[in-house]
Short mmCIF file of C-alpha atoms in Angstrom, two decimals:
data_model
loop_
_atom_site.label_atom_id
_atom_site.label_comp_id
_atom_site.label_asym_id
_atom_site.label_seq_id
_atom_site.Cartn_x
_atom_site.Cartn_y
_atom_site.Cartn_z
CA UNK M 1 -3.67 16.29 1.63
CA UNK M 2 -3.14 14.20 -1.46
CA UNK M 3 -6.10 12.51 -3.11
CA UNK M 4 -5.66 9.77 -5.72
CA UNK M 5 -8.53 8.66 -7.93
CA UNK M 6 -8.25 5.40 -9.88
CA UNK M 7 -10.35 4.12 -12.79
CA UNK M 8 -11.84 1.76 -13.69
CA UNK M 9 -12.70 -0.13 -10.52
CA UNK M 10 -13.01 -3.36 -12.50
CA UNK M 11 -11.54 -4.34 -15.86
CA UNK M 12 -12.13 -7.53 -17.80
CA UNK M 13 -10.06 -8.42 -20.87
CA UNK M 14 -9.32 -11.40 -23.06
CA UNK M 15 -5.91 -13.01 -22.91
CA UNK M 16 -3.58 -11.23 -25.30
CA UNK M 17 -5.43 -7.92 -25.17
CA UNK M 18 -4.02 -4.76 -23.59
CA UNK M 19 -5.21 -3.30 -20.29
CA UNK M 20 -5.00 0.34 -19.22
CA UNK M 21 -5.61 1.69 -15.72
CA UNK M 22 -5.67 5.43 -15.08
CA UNK M 23 -5.06 7.54 -11.99
CA UNK M 24 -5.29 11.22 -11.19
CA UNK M 25 -3.77 13.00 -8.23
CA UNK M 26 -4.43 16.32 -6.59
CA UNK M 27 -1.14 17.49 -5.04
CA UNK M 28 1.06 19.11 -7.66
CA UNK M 29 4.05 18.55 -5.37
CA UNK M 30 3.78 14.76 -5.74
CA UNK M 31 6.80 13.41 -7.56
CA UNK M 32 6.83 9.66 -7.06
CA UNK M 33 4.23 7.30 -8.57
CA UNK M 34 4.45 3.55 -7.96
CA UNK M 35 2.10 0.78 -9.01
CA UNK M 36 1.36 -2.29 -6.91
CA UNK M 37 -0.14 -5.65 -7.77
CA UNK M 38 -2.02 -7.58 -5.10
CA UNK M 39 -3.07 -11.15 -5.68
CA UNK M 40 -5.89 -12.61 -3.62
CA UNK M 41 -4.87 -13.07 0.00
CA UNK M 42 -1.36 -11.76 -0.56
CA UNK M 43 0.59 -8.59 0.05
CA UNK M 44 0.77 -5.69 -2.42
CA UNK M 45 3.95 -5.91 -4.47
CA UNK M 46 5.67 -3.12 -6.35
CA UNK M 47 5.66 -3.79 -10.08
CA UNK M 48 6.84 -0.49 -11.55
CA UNK M 49 7.33 3.10 -10.51
CA UNK M 50 8.02 6.44 -12.13
CA UNK M 51 9.44 9.70 -10.89
CA UNK M 52 8.38 13.11 -12.10
CA UNK M 53 11.52 13.76 -14.09
CA UNK M 54 10.47 11.20 -16.72
CA UNK M 55 7.32 10.84 -18.79
CA UNK M 56 7.35 7.12 -19.49
CA UNK M 57 8.96 3.96 -18.20
CA UNK M 58 8.73 0.44 -19.55
CA UNK M 59 9.53 -2.98 -18.14
CA UNK M 60 8.76 -5.85 -20.51
CA UNK M 61 4.95 -5.98 -20.88
CA UNK M 62 4.32 -3.21 -18.36
CA UNK M 63 4.63 0.52 -18.95
CA UNK M 64 3.70 3.60 -17.01
CA UNK M 65 3.14 7.09 -18.40
CA UNK M 66 3.00 10.35 -16.47
CA UNK M 67 1.48 13.70 -17.43
CA UNK M 68 2.44 16.17 -14.71
CA UNK M 69 0.56 19.05 -16.30
CA UNK M 70 -2.70 17.15 -16.23
CA UNK M 71 -1.77 15.35 -12.98
CA UNK M 72 -2.51 11.90 -14.22
CA UNK M 73 -0.59 8.70 -14.77
CA UNK M 74 -1.48 5.37 -16.31
CA UNK M 75 -0.46 1.72 -16.22
CA UNK M 76 -0.38 -0.18 -19.51
CA UNK M 77 -0.17 -3.97 -19.66
CA UNK M 78 0.27 -5.50 -23.09
CA UNK M 79 -0.28 -9.12 -24.16
CA UNK M 80 -2.17 -9.85 -20.96
CA UNK M 81 -2.03 -13.31 -19.44
CA UNK M 82 -4.32 -15.02 -16.90
CA UNK M 83 -1.61 -14.64 -14.25
CA UNK M 84 -1.95 -10.86 -14.60
CA UNK M 85 -5.35 -11.18 -12.91
CA UNK M 86 -5.12 -9.29 -9.60
CA UNK M 87 -5.94 -5.99 -7.95
CA UNK M 88 -3.74 -3.12 -9.10
CA UNK M 89 -3.15 -0.01 -7.01
CA UNK M 90 -1.64 3.27 -8.06
CA UNK M 91 -0.12 5.60 -5.50
CA UNK M 92 1.50 9.00 -5.19
CA UNK M 93 3.82 10.69 -2.74
CA UNK M 94 6.04 13.70 -2.25
CA UNK M 95 9.65 12.68 -1.85
CA UNK M 96 12.04 15.36 -0.70
CA UNK M 97 15.15 13.45 -1.63
CA UNK M 98 17.95 12.02 0.44
CA UNK M 99 16.81 9.04 2.44
CA UNK M 100 13.56 10.40 3.78
CA UNK M 101 10.51 9.46 1.77
CA UNK M 102 6.97 10.48 2.43
CA UNK M 103 3.77 8.55 2.76
CA UNK M 104 2.07 6.96 -0.20
CA UNK M 105 -1.56 7.78 -0.88
CA UNK M 106 -3.18 4.88 -2.72
CA UNK M 107 -5.97 4.78 -5.26
CA UNK M 108 -8.95 2.55 -4.56
CA UNK M 109 -7.69 -0.26 -6.75
CA UNK M 110 -8.68 -1.93 -10.03
CA UNK M 111 -9.71 -5.56 -10.17
CA UNK M 112 -8.23 -6.89 -13.42
CA UNK M 113 -9.54 -10.18 -14.77
CA UNK M 114 -7.86 -11.77 -17.78
CA UNK M 115 -9.97 -14.46 -19.40
CA UNK M 116 -8.15 -17.34 -21.12
CA UNK O 1 16.85 -10.74 3.26
CA UNK O 2 13.68 -12.15 4.83
CA UNK O 3 11.65 -9.10 3.89
CA UNK O 4 9.23 -7.33 6.21
CA UNK O 5 8.09 -9.74 8.89
CA UNK O 6 4.73 -9.38 10.60
CA UNK O 7 3.20 -11.38 13.39
CA UNK O 8 0.80 -12.88 14.02
CA UNK O 9 -0.58 -13.78 10.56
CA UNK O 10 -4.06 -14.24 11.94
CA UNK O 11 -5.64 -12.97 15.13
CA UNK O 12 -9.13 -13.64 16.40
CA UNK O 13 -10.07 -11.83 19.56
CA UNK O 14 -13.13 -10.86 21.51
CA UNK O 15 -14.43 -7.34 21.61
CA UNK O 16 -12.81 -5.36 24.40
CA UNK O 17 -9.55 -7.28 24.39
CA UNK O 18 -6.16 -5.74 23.71
CA UNK O 19 -4.49 -6.64 20.43
CA UNK O 20 -0.82 -6.12 19.59
CA UNK O 21 0.50 -6.44 16.06
CA UNK O 22 4.23 -6.68 15.43
CA UNK O 23 6.50 -5.72 12.57
CA UNK O 24 10.17 -6.15 11.76
CA UNK O 25 11.21 -3.95 8.82
CA UNK O 26 13.92 -4.73 6.30
CA UNK O 27 17.32 -4.02 7.76
CA UNK O 28 18.56 -0.62 6.61
CA UNK O 29 15.15 0.75 5.72
CA UNK O 30 14.54 3.96 7.62
CA UNK O 31 10.82 4.47 6.99
CA UNK O 32 8.07 2.25 8.39
CA UNK O 33 4.38 2.45 7.64
CA UNK O 34 1.26 0.86 9.11
CA UNK O 35 -1.72 0.46 6.76
CA UNK O 36 -5.16 -1.01 7.24
CA UNK O 37 -6.98 -2.66 4.32
CA UNK O 38 -10.71 -3.26 4.07
CA UNK O 39 -13.00 -3.78 1.11
CA UNK O 40 -14.91 -0.60 1.88
CA UNK O 41 -12.02 1.77 2.54
CA UNK O 42 -9.13 0.26 0.63
CA UNK O 43 -5.59 0.87 1.89
CA UNK O 44 -5.55 3.48 4.64
CA UNK O 45 -2.36 4.84 6.16
CA UNK O 46 -2.55 4.76 9.93
CA UNK O 47 0.89 6.06 10.93
CA UNK O 48 4.43 6.24 9.66
CA UNK O 49 7.87 6.59 11.15
CA UNK O 50 11.12 7.99 9.78
CA UNK O 51 14.25 6.97 11.66
CA UNK O 52 12.05 5.58 14.46
CA UNK O 53 10.27 8.91 14.95
CA UNK O 54 6.50 9.13 14.32
CA UNK O 55 5.98 11.62 11.50
CA UNK O 56 2.29 11.45 10.72
CA UNK O 57 -0.34 9.70 12.83
CA UNK O 58 -3.32 11.54 11.41
CA UNK O 59 -4.72 8.28 10.07
CA UNK O 60 -4.99 6.63 13.45
CA UNK O 61 -8.75 6.22 13.85
CA UNK O 62 -9.01 7.09 17.53
CA UNK O 63 -7.29 6.90 20.87
CA UNK O 64 -7.81 3.17 21.01
CA UNK O 65 -4.97 2.84 18.48
CA UNK O 66 -1.34 3.42 19.37
CA UNK O 67 1.96 2.62 17.67
CA UNK O 68 5.56 2.53 18.78
CA UNK O 69 8.93 2.03 17.19
CA UNK O 70 11.45 1.59 20.02
CA UNK O 71 14.30 0.80 17.62
CA UNK O 72 15.08 0.49 13.94
CA UNK O 73 14.16 -3.19 13.79
CA UNK O 74 10.82 -3.36 15.56
CA UNK O 75 7.43 -1.69 15.66
CA UNK O 76 4.10 -2.45 17.28
CA UNK O 77 0.54 -1.40 16.63
CA UNK O 78 -1.78 -1.79 19.60
CA UNK O 79 -5.55 -1.63 19.75
CA UNK O 80 -7.10 -1.34 23.20
CA UNK O 81 -9.96 -2.03 23.54
CA UNK O 82 -10.68 -3.75 20.25
CA UNK O 83 -14.05 -3.46 18.50
CA UNK O 84 -15.65 -5.50 15.67
CA UNK O 85 -15.19 -2.59 13.25
CA UNK O 86 -11.44 -2.93 13.68
CA UNK O 87 -11.59 -6.20 11.75
CA UNK O 88 -9.31 -5.80 8.73
CA UNK O 89 -5.94 -6.78 7.33
CA UNK O 90 -3.17 -4.70 8.82
CA UNK O 91 -0.04 -4.29 6.73
CA UNK O 92 3.33 -3.03 7.78
CA UNK O 93 5.69 -1.74 5.07
CA UNK O 94 9.21 -0.38 5.07
CA UNK O 95 11.06 1.79 2.61
CA UNK O 96 14.41 3.37 1.86
CA UNK O 97 14.13 4.84 -1.62
CA UNK O 98 10.41 5.42 -2.00
CA UNK O 99 8.95 2.10 -3.04
CA UNK O 100 7.44 0.14 -0.20
CA UNK O 101 8.02 -3.48 0.67
CA UNK O 102 4.97 -4.83 2.42
CA UNK O 103 4.81 -7.55 5.02
CA UNK O 104 2.38 -10.44 4.66
CA UNK O 105 -0.14 -8.68 6.85
CA UNK O 106 -2.10 -9.60 9.95
CA UNK O 107 -5.71 -10.56 9.43
CA UNK O 108 -7.54 -9.34 12.53
CA UNK O 109 -11.03 -10.52 13.38
CA UNK O 110 -12.77 -9.03 16.39
CA UNK O 111 -15.89 -10.92 17.42
#
């Protein structure tokens, strides 16, 4: 089955700096790659996702890049703010289209701390 | 939409007791997933359903765990008998187009 590795496990940055979290996956058939943010004691929430037909997607301060050849994808957060502090999870799945979507395999998570 | 609704939010039970966790997915979502989250093992998929049919239950730890989805708006995860190592946060999530919407989770403590 799919295996997703996520690095680093912890990341500490100063407010205003950029943060980058990287993930690799094993199943070349995977074609859907979402990122989730989980604040302490709360549910994971989808912040951005990318499908395999694009290489990059951006939403304000957040961007995701995908390299299908190397089977890795990354989350980039620019101009970090203290409220960005949370655990971030990457995930991968094989979606066959239509309205049936497969299971997500999650990375182990990255604890991001943004210091004021 | 109220989102994915899970109950109870917290459950404390004694070892050996039966525990039932409940989930109401978002209306119109046709995939439902049960995950378990612990510090040691992260987010683990237990089972998922498409159109109320169990598709993959390979993550269910053992026979003490069972899950049902009798209709499109309700699912249960049952643990019988419960053990201390089952203590975790259990999330239900639903999906239509790939991205999951998670419920608030049930924090289960087995003493």
